[in-house]
Coordinates of C-alpha atoms in Angstrom, one line a residue:
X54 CA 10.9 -99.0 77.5
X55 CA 13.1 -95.7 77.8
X56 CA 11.9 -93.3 80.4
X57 CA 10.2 -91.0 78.3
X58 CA 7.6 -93.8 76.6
X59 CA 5.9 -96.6 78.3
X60 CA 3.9 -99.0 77.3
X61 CA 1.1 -101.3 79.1
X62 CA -1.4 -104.2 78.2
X63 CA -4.3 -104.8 79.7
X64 CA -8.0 -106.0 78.7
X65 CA -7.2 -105.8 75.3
X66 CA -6.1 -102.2 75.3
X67 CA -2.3 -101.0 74.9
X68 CA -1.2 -97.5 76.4
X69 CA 1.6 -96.1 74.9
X70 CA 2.5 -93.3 76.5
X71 CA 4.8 -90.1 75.6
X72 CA 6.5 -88.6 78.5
X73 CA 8.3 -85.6 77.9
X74 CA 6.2 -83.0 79.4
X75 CA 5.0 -80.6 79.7
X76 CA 4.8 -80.2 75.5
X77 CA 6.3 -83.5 74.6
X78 CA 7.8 -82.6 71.7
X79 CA 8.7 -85.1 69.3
X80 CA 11.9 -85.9 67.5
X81 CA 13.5 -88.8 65.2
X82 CA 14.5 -90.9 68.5
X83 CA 11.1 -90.5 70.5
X84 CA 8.9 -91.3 66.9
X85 CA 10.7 -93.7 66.1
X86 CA 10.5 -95.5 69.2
X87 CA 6.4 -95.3 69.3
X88 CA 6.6 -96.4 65.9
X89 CA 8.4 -99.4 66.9
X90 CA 6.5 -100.2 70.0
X91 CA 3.0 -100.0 67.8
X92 CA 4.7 -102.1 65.5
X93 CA 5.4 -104.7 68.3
X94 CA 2.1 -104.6 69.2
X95 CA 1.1 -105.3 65.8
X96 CA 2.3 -109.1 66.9
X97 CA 0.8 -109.3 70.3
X98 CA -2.1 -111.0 70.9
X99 CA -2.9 -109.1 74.0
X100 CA -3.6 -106.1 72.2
X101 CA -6.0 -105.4 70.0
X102 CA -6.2 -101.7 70.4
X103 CA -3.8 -99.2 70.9
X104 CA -4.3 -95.5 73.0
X105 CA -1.6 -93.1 72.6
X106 CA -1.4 -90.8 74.8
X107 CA 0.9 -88.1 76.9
X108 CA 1.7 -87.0 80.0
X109 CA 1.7 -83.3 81.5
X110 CA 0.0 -80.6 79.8
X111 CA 0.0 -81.0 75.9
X112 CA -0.7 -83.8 73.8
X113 CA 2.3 -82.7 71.6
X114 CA 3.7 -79.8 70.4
X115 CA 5.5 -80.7 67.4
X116 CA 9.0 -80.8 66.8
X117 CA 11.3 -79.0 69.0
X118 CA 12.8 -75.7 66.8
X119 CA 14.9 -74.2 69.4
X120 CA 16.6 -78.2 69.4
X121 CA 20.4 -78.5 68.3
X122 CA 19.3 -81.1 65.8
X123 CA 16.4 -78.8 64.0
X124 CA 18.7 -75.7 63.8
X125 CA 22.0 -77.4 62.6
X126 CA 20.1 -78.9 59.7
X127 CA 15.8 -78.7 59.9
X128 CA 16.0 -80.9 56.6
X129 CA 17.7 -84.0 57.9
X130 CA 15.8 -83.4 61.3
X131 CA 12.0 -83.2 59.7
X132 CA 13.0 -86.2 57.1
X133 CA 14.1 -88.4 60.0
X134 CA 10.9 -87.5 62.2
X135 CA 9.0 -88.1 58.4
X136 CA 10.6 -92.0 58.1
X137 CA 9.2 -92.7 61.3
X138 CA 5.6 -90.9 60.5
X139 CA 5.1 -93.2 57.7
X140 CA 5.6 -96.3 60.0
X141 CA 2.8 -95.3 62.1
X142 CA 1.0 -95.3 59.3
X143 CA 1.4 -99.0 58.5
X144 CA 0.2 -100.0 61.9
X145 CA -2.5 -102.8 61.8
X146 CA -3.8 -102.2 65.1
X147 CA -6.7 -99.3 65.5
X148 CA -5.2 -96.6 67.1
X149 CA -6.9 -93.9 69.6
X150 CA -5.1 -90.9 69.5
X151 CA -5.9 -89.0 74.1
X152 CA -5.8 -85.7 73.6
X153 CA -5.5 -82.8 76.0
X154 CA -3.7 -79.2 76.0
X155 CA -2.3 -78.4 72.2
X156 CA -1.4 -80.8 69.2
X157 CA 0.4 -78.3 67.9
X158 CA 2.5 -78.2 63.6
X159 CA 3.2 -82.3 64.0
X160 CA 1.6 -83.1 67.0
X161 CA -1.4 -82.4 65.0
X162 CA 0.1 -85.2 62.4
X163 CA 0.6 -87.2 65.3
X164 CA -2.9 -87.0 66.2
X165 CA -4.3 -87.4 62.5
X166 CA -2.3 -90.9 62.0
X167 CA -4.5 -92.4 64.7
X168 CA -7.7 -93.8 63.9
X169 CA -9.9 -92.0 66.5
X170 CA -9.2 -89.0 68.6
X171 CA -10.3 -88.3 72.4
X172 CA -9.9 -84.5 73.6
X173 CA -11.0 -83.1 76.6
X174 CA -12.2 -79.4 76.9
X175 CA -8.4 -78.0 76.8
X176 CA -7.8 -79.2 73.5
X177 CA -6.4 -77.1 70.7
X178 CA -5.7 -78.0 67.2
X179 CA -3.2 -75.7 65.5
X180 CA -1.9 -76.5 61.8
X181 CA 1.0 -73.4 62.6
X182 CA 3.0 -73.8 59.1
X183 CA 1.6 -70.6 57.6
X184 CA 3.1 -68.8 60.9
X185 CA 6.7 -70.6 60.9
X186 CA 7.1 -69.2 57.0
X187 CA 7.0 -73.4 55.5
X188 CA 5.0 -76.0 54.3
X189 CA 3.3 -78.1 56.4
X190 CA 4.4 -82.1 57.1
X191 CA 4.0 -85.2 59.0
X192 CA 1.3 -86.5 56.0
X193 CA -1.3 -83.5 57.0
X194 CA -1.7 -82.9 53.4
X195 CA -3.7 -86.1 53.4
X196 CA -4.7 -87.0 56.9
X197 CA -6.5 -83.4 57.5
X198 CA -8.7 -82.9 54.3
X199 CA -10.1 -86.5 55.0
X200 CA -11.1 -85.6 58.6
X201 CA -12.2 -82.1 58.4
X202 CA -12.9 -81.4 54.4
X203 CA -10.9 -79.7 52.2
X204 CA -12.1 -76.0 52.9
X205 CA -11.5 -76.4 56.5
X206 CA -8.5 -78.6 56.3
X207 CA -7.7 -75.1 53.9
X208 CA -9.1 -72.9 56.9
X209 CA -7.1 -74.2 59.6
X210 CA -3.5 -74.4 57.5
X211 CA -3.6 -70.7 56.0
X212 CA -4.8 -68.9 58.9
X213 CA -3.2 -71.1 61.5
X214 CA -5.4 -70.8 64.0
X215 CA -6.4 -72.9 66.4
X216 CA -9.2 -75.4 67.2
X217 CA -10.8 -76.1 69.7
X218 CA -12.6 -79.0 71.1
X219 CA -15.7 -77.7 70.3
X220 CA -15.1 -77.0 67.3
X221 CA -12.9 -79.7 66.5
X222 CA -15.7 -81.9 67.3
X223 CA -18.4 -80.3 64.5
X224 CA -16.2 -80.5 62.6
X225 CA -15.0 -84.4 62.4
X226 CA -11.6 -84.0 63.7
X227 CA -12.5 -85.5 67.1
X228 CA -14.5 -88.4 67.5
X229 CA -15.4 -88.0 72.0
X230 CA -15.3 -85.2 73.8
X231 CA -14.4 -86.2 77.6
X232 CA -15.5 -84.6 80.8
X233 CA -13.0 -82.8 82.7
X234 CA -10.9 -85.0 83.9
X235 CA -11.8 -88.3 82.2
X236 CA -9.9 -87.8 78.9
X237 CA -8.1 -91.8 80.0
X238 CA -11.2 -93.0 80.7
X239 CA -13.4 -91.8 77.9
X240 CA -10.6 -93.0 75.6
X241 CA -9.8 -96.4 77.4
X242 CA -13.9 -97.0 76.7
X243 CA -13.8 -96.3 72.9
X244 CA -10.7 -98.6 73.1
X245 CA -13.0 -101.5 75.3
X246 CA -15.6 -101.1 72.5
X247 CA -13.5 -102.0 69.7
X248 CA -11.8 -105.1 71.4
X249 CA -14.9 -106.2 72.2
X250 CA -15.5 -107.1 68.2
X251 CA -14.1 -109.6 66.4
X252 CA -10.1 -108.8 66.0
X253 CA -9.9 -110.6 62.4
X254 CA -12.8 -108.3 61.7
X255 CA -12.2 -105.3 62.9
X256 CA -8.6 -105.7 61.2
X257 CA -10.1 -106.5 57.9
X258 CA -12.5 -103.5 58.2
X259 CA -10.2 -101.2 59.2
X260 CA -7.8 -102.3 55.9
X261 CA -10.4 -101.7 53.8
X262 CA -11.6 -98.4 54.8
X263 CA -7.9 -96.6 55.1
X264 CA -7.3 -98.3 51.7
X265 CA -4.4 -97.0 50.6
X266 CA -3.7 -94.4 52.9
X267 CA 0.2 -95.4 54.1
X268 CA 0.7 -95.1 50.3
X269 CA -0.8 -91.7 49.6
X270 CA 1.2 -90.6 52.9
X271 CA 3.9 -91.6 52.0
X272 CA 3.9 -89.8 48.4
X273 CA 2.7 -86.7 50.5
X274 CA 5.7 -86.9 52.7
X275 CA 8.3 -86.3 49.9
X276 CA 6.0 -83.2 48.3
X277 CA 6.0 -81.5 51.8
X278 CA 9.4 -82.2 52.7
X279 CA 10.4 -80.7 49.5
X280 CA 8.2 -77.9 50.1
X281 CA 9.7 -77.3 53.2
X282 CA 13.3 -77.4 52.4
X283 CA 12.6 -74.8 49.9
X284 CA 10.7 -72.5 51.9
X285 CA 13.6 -72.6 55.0
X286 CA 15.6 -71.3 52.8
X287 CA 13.5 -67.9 52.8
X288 CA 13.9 -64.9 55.2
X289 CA 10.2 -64.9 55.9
X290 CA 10.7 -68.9 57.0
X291 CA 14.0 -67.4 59.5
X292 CA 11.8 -65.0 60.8
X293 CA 8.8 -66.9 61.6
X294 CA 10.6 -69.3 63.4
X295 CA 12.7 -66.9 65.4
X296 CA 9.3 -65.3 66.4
X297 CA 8.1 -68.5 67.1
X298 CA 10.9 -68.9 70.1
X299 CA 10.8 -65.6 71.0
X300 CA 6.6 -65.7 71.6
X301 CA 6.2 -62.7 69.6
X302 CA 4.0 -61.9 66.5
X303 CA 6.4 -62.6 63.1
X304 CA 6.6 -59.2 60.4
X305 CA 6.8 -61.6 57.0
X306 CA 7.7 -59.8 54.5
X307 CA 7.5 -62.3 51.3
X308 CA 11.3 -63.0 50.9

């Protein structure tokens, strides 16, 4: 693998690993490189789980705005990150999203595509659309109502703030909370617990209950990014991001 992804097999349990700390943004060439690697694992019949996780501070941060890429053309940049997204989605292996530090805009999507999610105590869960001035993406139109309900799925995207682990646990969108310092090893034992069933089962069961999720995500993914090109064409949208990379609070101003 490239040096900012790894992968391991062991006991049944793949690590995938993003590393591109300390926020590990994500962009078309790092998604799309997990989504191949889960893929692949799809076919190997060491794994039978998969933990994705990231190294340094933050889970993930989203996508990068301040990147060439994002502010040459945001469209092109979110729709290439969104053809990857959908992939993840068509995964057959169960997927345990580690969390620590911020899943932040679609490191937040990134964390809803997996089945599970492990967070330790510096967790926060931030659906930041509202305060960039666009729409939000990576499928969360879907993925977050089904997890939290749609009031606080509508809670957590209007107001955009965050979530903590706490919280995030009441609430459904985490499924352990860690000790300090054991976010790998409370997630590598959720993942130990699943291979321990039968794989043909747990497969079977898990394509019944998600249904037709990649499906729904996928129809999602062309309403947000629609959404979104719209709304980056606003002033409100310029200045959210620009106060976004400056770390100041954004004046919108409904234009």
């Amino acid at each position: 693998m490239s040096t900012d992804l790894s992968v391991t097999v062991a006991d049944g349990v793949a690590l995938l690993e993003m590393r591109r700390p300390p926020a590990n943004h994500v962009d078309e060439s790092l998604l799309g490189r997990v989504a191949d690697a889960a893929l692949a694992l799809d076919d190997d019949p060491a794994c039978r789980v998969i933990v994705l996780a990231s190294e340094g501070k933050h889970f993930c941060a989203g996508a990068d705005l301040g990147d060439t890429d994002f502010v040459r053309d945001r469209a092109a940049a979110a729709q290439g990150i969104y053809r990857h997204a959908i992939r993840l989605f068509e995964v057959r292996t169960p997927m345990i999203a580690a969390v620590q530090g911020s899943a932040v805009g679609g490191g937040l999507g990134l964390a809803c595509a997996a089945d599970f999610r492990v967070a330790d105590a510096s967790a926060k869960f931030v659906a930041n659309f509202a305060r960039l001035g666009f729409h939000q993406g990576f499928g969360l139109t879907v993925t977050l109502p089904e997890l939290v309900g749609r009031q606080f799925a509508a809670d957590m995207l209007l107001t955009a703030r965050r979530v903590g682990a706490d919280e995030a646990v009441r609430v459904g969108l985490v499924d352990r909370l860690a000790e300090p310092g054991l976010l790998r090893e409370t997630s590598h034992a959720l993942a130990l617990q699943i291979a321990s069933s039968a794989p043909l089962a747990v497969r079977s069961i898990r394509t019944t209950l998600r249904g037709d999720l990649a499906a729904r995500v996928r129809q999602a993914l062309e309403h947000e990014l629609a959404e979104q090109r719209m709304l980056w064409a606003t002033r409100d949208s310029a200045e959210g991001i620009e106060a976004s990379l400056q770390r100041r609070a954004p004046v919108f101003r409904g234009e």
